[in-house]
Coordinates of C-alpha atoms in Angstrom, one line a residue:
M1 CA 14.0 28.9 8.8
L2 CA 16.6 29.4 6.0
G3 CA 17.1 32.4 4.5
Q4 CA 16.1 33.3 0.9
R5 CA 19.5 32.7 -0.5
Q6 CA 20.2 29.5 1.5
A7 CA 16.7 28.1 0.5
A8 CA 17.5 28.5 -3.3
I9 CA 20.6 26.9 -2.8
L10 CA 19.5 23.9 -1.1
Q11 CA 16.5 23.5 -3.5
L12 CA 19.0 23.6 -6.7
I13 CA 21.1 21.1 -4.7
I14 CA 18.2 18.7 -4.2
D15 CA 16.8 19.1 -7.5
C16 CA 20.3 18.2 -9.3
Y17 CA 20.5 15.6 -7.1
I18 CA 17.2 14.0 -7.8
K19 CA 18.0 14.5 -11.3
T20 CA 21.8 13.1 -11.7
G21 CA 22.5 11.5 -8.4
E22 CA 25.7 13.2 -8.2
P23 CA 27.0 16.2 -5.9
I24 CA 27.2 19.6 -6.8
G25 CA 30.0 22.3 -6.3
S26 CA 29.9 26.0 -5.8
K27 CA 31.1 26.8 -9.4
T28 CA 28.2 24.8 -10.8
L29 CA 25.6 26.3 -8.4
A30 CA 26.9 29.7 -9.0
G31 CA 25.8 29.1 -12.8
L32 CA 22.3 27.9 -11.8
L33 CA 21.3 30.7 -9.4
P34 CA 19.1 33.4 -10.9
Y35 CA 21.1 36.1 -9.6
K36 CA 25.0 36.7 -9.4
V37 CA 26.6 35.2 -6.5
S38 CA 30.3 34.4 -5.8
S39 CA 31.5 30.9 -5.4
A40 CA 33.2 32.0 -2.0
T41 CA 29.6 33.2 -1.0
I42 CA 28.0 30.1 -2.0
R43 CA 30.7 28.0 -0.2
N44 CA 30.0 29.6 2.8
E45 CA 26.2 29.0 2.7
M46 CA 26.9 25.4 1.9
A47 CA 29.1 25.0 4.9
Y48 CA 26.3 26.8 6.9
L49 CA 23.6 24.2 5.5
T50 CA 26.1 21.5 6.3
Q51 CA 26.5 22.5 10.0
L52 CA 22.7 22.6 10.3
G53 CA 22.6 19.1 8.7
M54 CA 21.0 19.9 5.8
L55 CA 24.0 18.8 3.4
Q56 CA 26.8 16.3 3.4
Q57 CA 30.1 16.4 2.0
M58 CA 31.5 13.0 0.9
H59 CA 35.2 14.1 0.2
T60 CA 36.9 17.1 1.3
S61 CA 37.4 18.9 -2.2
G62 CA 34.0 17.3 -3.5
G63 CA 30.6 18.8 -3.9
R64 CA 27.8 18.4 -1.8
L65 CA 24.9 16.0 -1.3
P66 CA 21.6 16.6 0.4
S67 CA 20.9 14.9 3.8
K68 CA 17.8 12.9 4.8
S69 CA 16.8 15.6 7.0
S70 CA 17.0 18.2 3.9
F71 CA 14.4 16.1 2.1
R72 CA 12.0 16.9 4.7
Y73 CA 12.6 20.6 4.8
Y74 CA 12.6 20.3 0.8
V75 CA 9.2 18.6 0.8
D76 CA 7.5 20.7 3.6
N77 CA 9.1 24.3 2.2
L78 CA 10.8 24.3 -1.2
M79 CA 9.1 21.5 -3.5
I80 CA 7.0 22.8 -6.3
P81 CA 4.3 20.1 -7.0
S82 CA 4.1 18.9 -10.5
E83 CA 0.2 18.9 -11.0
L84 CA -1.8 16.3 -13.0
S85 CA -3.4 17.4 -16.3
P86 CA -7.2 16.6 -16.4
A87 CA -6.5 13.8 -18.8
E88 CA -4.2 12.0 -16.3
K89 CA -6.7 12.3 -13.6
E90 CA -9.4 10.8 -15.6
Q91 CA -7.3 8.3 -16.7
I92 CA -6.6 7.1 -13.0
A93 CA -10.1 7.6 -12.0
Q94 CA -11.3 5.2 -14.9
A95 CA -8.5 2.5 -14.1
L96 CA -9.8 2.5 -10.4
S97 CA -13.6 2.2 -11.1
V98 CA -13.3 -0.9 -12.8
N99 CA -13.3 -2.8 -9.5
A100 CA -14.5 0.0 -7.1
G101 CA -17.4 -2.3 -5.8
D102 CA -14.8 -4.9 -4.4
P103 CA -12.4 -3.3 -1.7
E104 CA -9.8 -5.8 -2.2
R105 CA -9.4 -5.8 -6.0
L106 CA -9.7 -1.8 -5.6
L107 CA -6.9 -1.9 -3.4
H108 CA -4.9 -4.0 -5.8
D109 CA -5.8 -2.0 -8.7
G110 CA -4.5 0.9 -6.6
A111 CA -1.1 -0.5 -5.6
Y112 CA -0.6 -1.6 -9.1
L113 CA -1.2 2.2 -10.4
L114 CA 0.9 3.3 -7.9
Q115 CA 3.9 1.2 -8.7
K116 CA 3.3 2.0 -12.4
E117 CA 3.1 6.0 -12.0
T118 CA 5.9 6.2 -9.7
G119 CA 8.4 3.7 -10.4
C120 CA 8.4 2.8 -6.6
A121 CA 7.3 -0.8 -4.7
A122 CA 3.7 -0.2 -3.7
F123 CA 1.8 -2.4 -1.3
Y124 CA -1.7 -2.9 0.3
S125 CA -3.0 -4.4 3.1
L126 CA -6.5 -5.3 4.8
M127 CA -6.3 -5.2 8.5
R128 CA -7.8 -7.9 10.6
D129 CA -11.1 -7.0 12.0
D130 CA -12.4 -9.6 14.5
Y131 CA -16.0 -8.6 14.4
D132 CA -16.3 -9.0 10.6
C133 CA -19.0 -11.8 10.0
V134 CA -20.2 -13.9 7.3
Q135 CA -22.8 -11.9 5.1
G136 CA -23.5 -14.6 2.4
A137 CA -22.1 -17.5 0.6
E138 CA -22.9 -18.6 -3.3
L139 CA -22.3 -22.1 -4.7
I140 CA -22.0 -22.0 -8.4
P141 CA -22.0 -25.3 -10.4
A142 CA -18.8 -25.5 -12.2
G143 CA -19.5 -28.9 -14.3
N144 CA -17.8 -32.2 -14.0
D145 CA -18.7 -32.1 -10.4
K146 CA -17.0 -29.0 -9.5
A147 CA -18.3 -25.9 -7.7
M148 CA -17.3 -22.3 -7.1
I149 CA -17.7 -21.3 -3.5
V150 CA -18.1 -17.6 -3.1
M151 CA -18.1 -15.8 0.3
L152 CA -19.1 -12.3 1.2
S153 CA -18.2 -10.8 4.7
V154 CA -20.1 -7.7 6.2
G155 CA -16.9 -5.9 5.9
G156 CA -16.9 -6.4 2.2
R157 CA -14.2 -9.1 2.0
I158 CA -15.1 -11.3 -0.9
K159 CA -13.2 -14.7 -1.4
S160 CA -13.7 -17.5 -3.7
S161 CA -12.4 -21.0 -4.8
V162 CA -13.5 -24.1 -6.8
C163 CA -13.9 -27.5 -5.2
R164 CA -14.7 -30.9 -6.3
L165 CA -17.6 -32.4 -5.2
S166 CA -18.6 -36.1 -5.2
C167 CA -22.0 -35.7 -6.3
P168 CA -23.8 -33.3 -8.7
A169 CA -24.3 -29.8 -7.3
D170 CA -28.3 -30.2 -8.4
E171 CA -31.2 -28.2 -6.9
E172 CA -31.6 -30.5 -3.8
F173 CA -27.9 -30.0 -3.1
R174 CA -27.9 -26.3 -3.5
R175 CA -31.0 -25.7 -1.3
L176 CA -29.3 -28.1 1.5
F177 CA -26.0 -26.0 1.2
Y178 CA -28.1 -22.7 1.8
S179 CA -29.9 -24.1 4.6
V180 CA -26.9 -24.9 6.5
V181 CA -25.2 -21.9 5.5
G182 CA -27.9 -19.9 6.9
R183 CA -28.3 -21.8 9.9
F184 CA -24.6 -22.2 10.9
F185 CA -22.4 -19.3 9.0
I186 CA -24.3 -16.4 8.2
G187 CA -23.8 -13.7 11.3
T188 CA -20.9 -15.8 12.5
P189 CA -17.8 -13.8 13.1
L190 CA -15.1 -15.1 10.4
R191 CA -12.6 -16.0 13.3
D192 CA -15.4 -18.5 14.7
V193 CA -15.7 -20.4 11.6
T194 CA -13.6 -23.4 12.4
P195 CA -13.5 -27.1 12.1
A196 CA -15.5 -27.3 15.1
L197 CA -18.1 -25.2 13.7
L198 CA -18.1 -27.6 10.9
Q199 CA -18.8 -30.4 13.1
N200 CA -21.8 -29.0 14.3
T201 CA -23.4 -29.2 11.0
A202 CA -23.3 -32.9 10.7
P203 CA -26.7 -33.6 12.4
A204 CA -28.5 -31.2 9.9
L205 CA -26.9 -32.6 6.8
G206 CA -27.8 -36.4 7.9
A207 CA -26.8 -38.8 5.4
R208 CA -25.4 -36.3 2.9
V209 CA -22.7 -35.2 5.3
F210 CA -20.0 -36.5 3.3
D211 CA -21.2 -35.0 0.3
M212 CA -21.6 -31.5 1.6
L213 CA -18.2 -31.8 3.3
P214 CA -16.0 -30.3 0.4
A215 CA -18.3 -27.2 0.0
L216 CA -18.4 -26.6 3.6
T217 CA -14.7 -27.2 4.2
S218 CA -13.9 -24.7 1.3
L219 CA -16.3 -22.2 2.9
C220 CA -14.4 -22.4 6.1
S221 CA -11.2 -21.9 4.5
L222 CA -12.2 -18.9 2.6
C223 CA -13.4 -17.5 6.0
A224 CA -10.3 -18.5 7.6
E225 CA -8.5 -16.6 4.6
A226 CA -10.6 -13.3 4.9
S227 CA -10.0 -13.2 8.7
E228 CA -6.4 -12.7 8.6
E229 CA -4.5 -9.7 7.6
T230 CA -1.6 -9.7 5.3
V231 CA 0.0 -7.4 2.8
E232 CA 0.6 -7.8 -0.9
F233 CA 3.2 -5.7 -2.9
E234 CA 3.4 -4.6 -6.5
G235 CA 6.4 -3.7 -8.4
E236 CA 9.2 -4.4 -5.7
T237 CA 11.8 -5.1 -8.5
N238 CA 11.2 -1.4 -9.3
L239 CA 13.5 -0.9 -6.5
L240 CA 16.3 -2.4 -8.1
S241 CA 16.6 0.6 -10.5
H242 CA 17.1 3.0 -7.4
T243 CA 20.8 2.5 -7.7
E244 CA 21.4 4.9 -4.6
L245 CA 20.2 2.1 -2.4
G246 CA 23.1 -0.1 -3.3
D247 CA 23.0 -3.5 -1.8
R248 CA 20.9 -2.2 0.7
V249 CA 18.0 -2.9 -1.6
Y250 CA 18.0 -6.9 -1.1
K251 CA 17.8 -6.3 2.6
I252 CA 14.4 -4.1 2.0
L253 CA 13.3 -6.9 -0.4
S254 CA 14.0 -9.6 2.4
L255 CA 11.8 -7.4 4.6
F256 CA 8.9 -7.2 2.1
A257 CA 9.1 -11.2 1.7
S258 CA 8.7 -11.7 5.6
K259 CA 5.5 -9.6 5.3
S260 CA 4.8 -10.1 9.1
Q261 CA 6.9 -7.4 10.0
V262 CA 5.5 -5.1 7.5
V263 CA 2.1 -6.0 8.7
Q264 CA 3.0 -5.2 12.4
A265 CA 4.4 -1.8 11.2
L266 CA 1.1 -1.1 9.2
R267 CA -1.0 -1.8 12.3
R268 CA 0.9 0.5 14.5
F269 CA 0.5 3.3 11.5
C270 CA -3.3 2.6 11.9
E271 CA -3.3 3.0 15.6
T272 CA -2.0 6.6 15.1
G273 CA -5.3 7.6 13.5
R274 CA -3.4 9.5 10.7
E275 CA -5.1 9.0 7.4
L276 CA -1.8 9.9 5.3
Q277 CA 1.8 10.1 6.7
L278 CA 5.0 10.4 4.5
F279 CA 8.3 8.9 6.1
I280 CA 11.7 10.1 5.0
G281 CA 14.9 8.4 6.0
N282 CA 15.5 7.9 9.8
E283 CA 11.8 8.8 10.2
N284 CA 10.7 5.4 9.1
P285 CA 10.1 3.3 11.9
H286 CA 12.1 0.1 10.9
P287 CA 15.7 0.5 10.7
I288 CA 16.3 -1.1 7.5
M289 CA 14.2 1.6 5.7
K290 CA 16.3 4.3 7.1
D291 CA 17.3 5.3 3.2
T292 CA 13.8 5.3 1.9
V293 CA 10.8 7.4 1.5
T294 CA 7.5 5.6 2.6
L295 CA 4.1 7.2 1.9
L296 CA 1.1 5.5 3.5
G297 CA -2.6 6.1 3.4
R298 CA -5.2 4.6 5.7
F299 CA -9.0 4.0 4.9
S300 CA -12.0 3.2 7.0
Y301 CA -15.0 1.8 5.1
N302 CA -17.9 -0.8 5.3
N303 CA -18.7 -1.1 9.4
A304 CA -15.2 0.1 10.5
Q305 CA -12.9 -2.2 8.2
T306 CA -9.5 -0.6 7.8
A307 CA -6.9 -1.0 5.0
V308 CA -3.5 0.7 4.1
L309 CA -2.4 1.5 0.5
G310 CA 1.3 3.0 0.2
L311 CA 4.4 3.0 -1.7
T312 CA 8.2 2.9 -1.0
G313 CA 11.0 4.6 -2.8
S314 CA 15.0 5.5 -2.4
T315 CA 15.2 9.2 -1.0
R316 CA 16.4 10.3 -4.5
I317 CA 12.6 10.2 -5.9
D318 CA 11.2 12.9 -7.8
Y319 CA 9.2 14.1 -4.9
S320 CA 7.1 16.9 -6.9
S321 CA 6.0 14.2 -9.4
V322 CA 5.9 11.1 -7.3
L323 CA 3.9 12.5 -4.3
V324 CA 1.2 14.5 -6.1
R325 CA 0.5 11.2 -8.3
A326 CA 0.6 9.2 -5.4
E327 CA -1.6 11.3 -3.2
Y328 CA -4.3 11.3 -6.0
I329 CA -4.3 7.7 -6.5
I330 CA -4.7 7.2 -2.9
N331 CA -7.5 9.8 -2.5
T332 CA -9.2 8.5 -5.5
V333 CA -9.2 4.7 -4.0
K334 CA -10.5 6.4 -0.6
K335 CA -13.3 8.0 -2.5
Y336 CA -14.4 4.6 -4.1
L337 CA -14.2 2.7 -0.8
K338 CA -16.6 5.2 0.8
E339 CA -18.8 5.1 -2.4
G340 CA -18.4 1.4 -3.2
G341 CA -19.9 -1.7 -1.7
A342 CA -20.5 -5.5 -2.6
S343 CA -23.3 -7.5 -1.9
F344 CA -25.3 -10.7 -2.6
E345 CA -28.8 -10.0 -4.4

């Protein structure tokens, strides 16, 4: 634990760095402290903080910059949170309430708000559930021999697509569609909705097998899409304005584009059982992310479905503002996920 004067000096150095991105020297610090301290004394304290690994000196005669480890100490012991106003909280709640009954759209809205409110990159992922099953399907005529197929899983996954039919989606066609869906699809795990299952429907379809094939093929594709876990990003280009990342930002964006490595990291986070975790600098599990801050929130909802919502920025983010806003958004999404739900009447 640092002494009072050491903590005050460290807090000032970090606050100034967050605002300016520049190192700060002992003379400047002497003018910012609320009590009189000589520059020599401040230099001694800065040297001690450097020995502890809290500060770094880029040049012998230059000022000091905070190290990655100092940001952790700052967040845990020195940061003064910038509280949200009631109006800001209400605005966030209203924006997220629009799609509260659709988990995937709610998470998308949460990621969009995160990047907008924090200036960081945000992302969400619905993790794979091998036991999620088909709960229902709808066929909605769309005119001109087209129909929209909507699939809902027990875990709340909603997927839709438009397919072209070779015949009108009249009452007889729809009756046959729902009969086959009820017999072969309802209650079937998403991972088991395969071309082999589609072939099994042929005897029940009889002469109309080719008429029904586009609709059932579309339904199979929706189930396959819902069974896979992926990660979606919002505001990745925000990181380009985090100038302290330098050229490393392009490696980070390449990592995001690969998605598979990000999904693996999110899966490992989910396995820890933690609901909220902040990774600063070298605490990040991937070496490319060592110059960033990553906040992850994990949600469990609808029959043990799991999702992750998070953000990434440089270690120079305004912690007092960003973390407060991010945690409020994540907690509001968590609330709506627990309260919400989607179903076909």
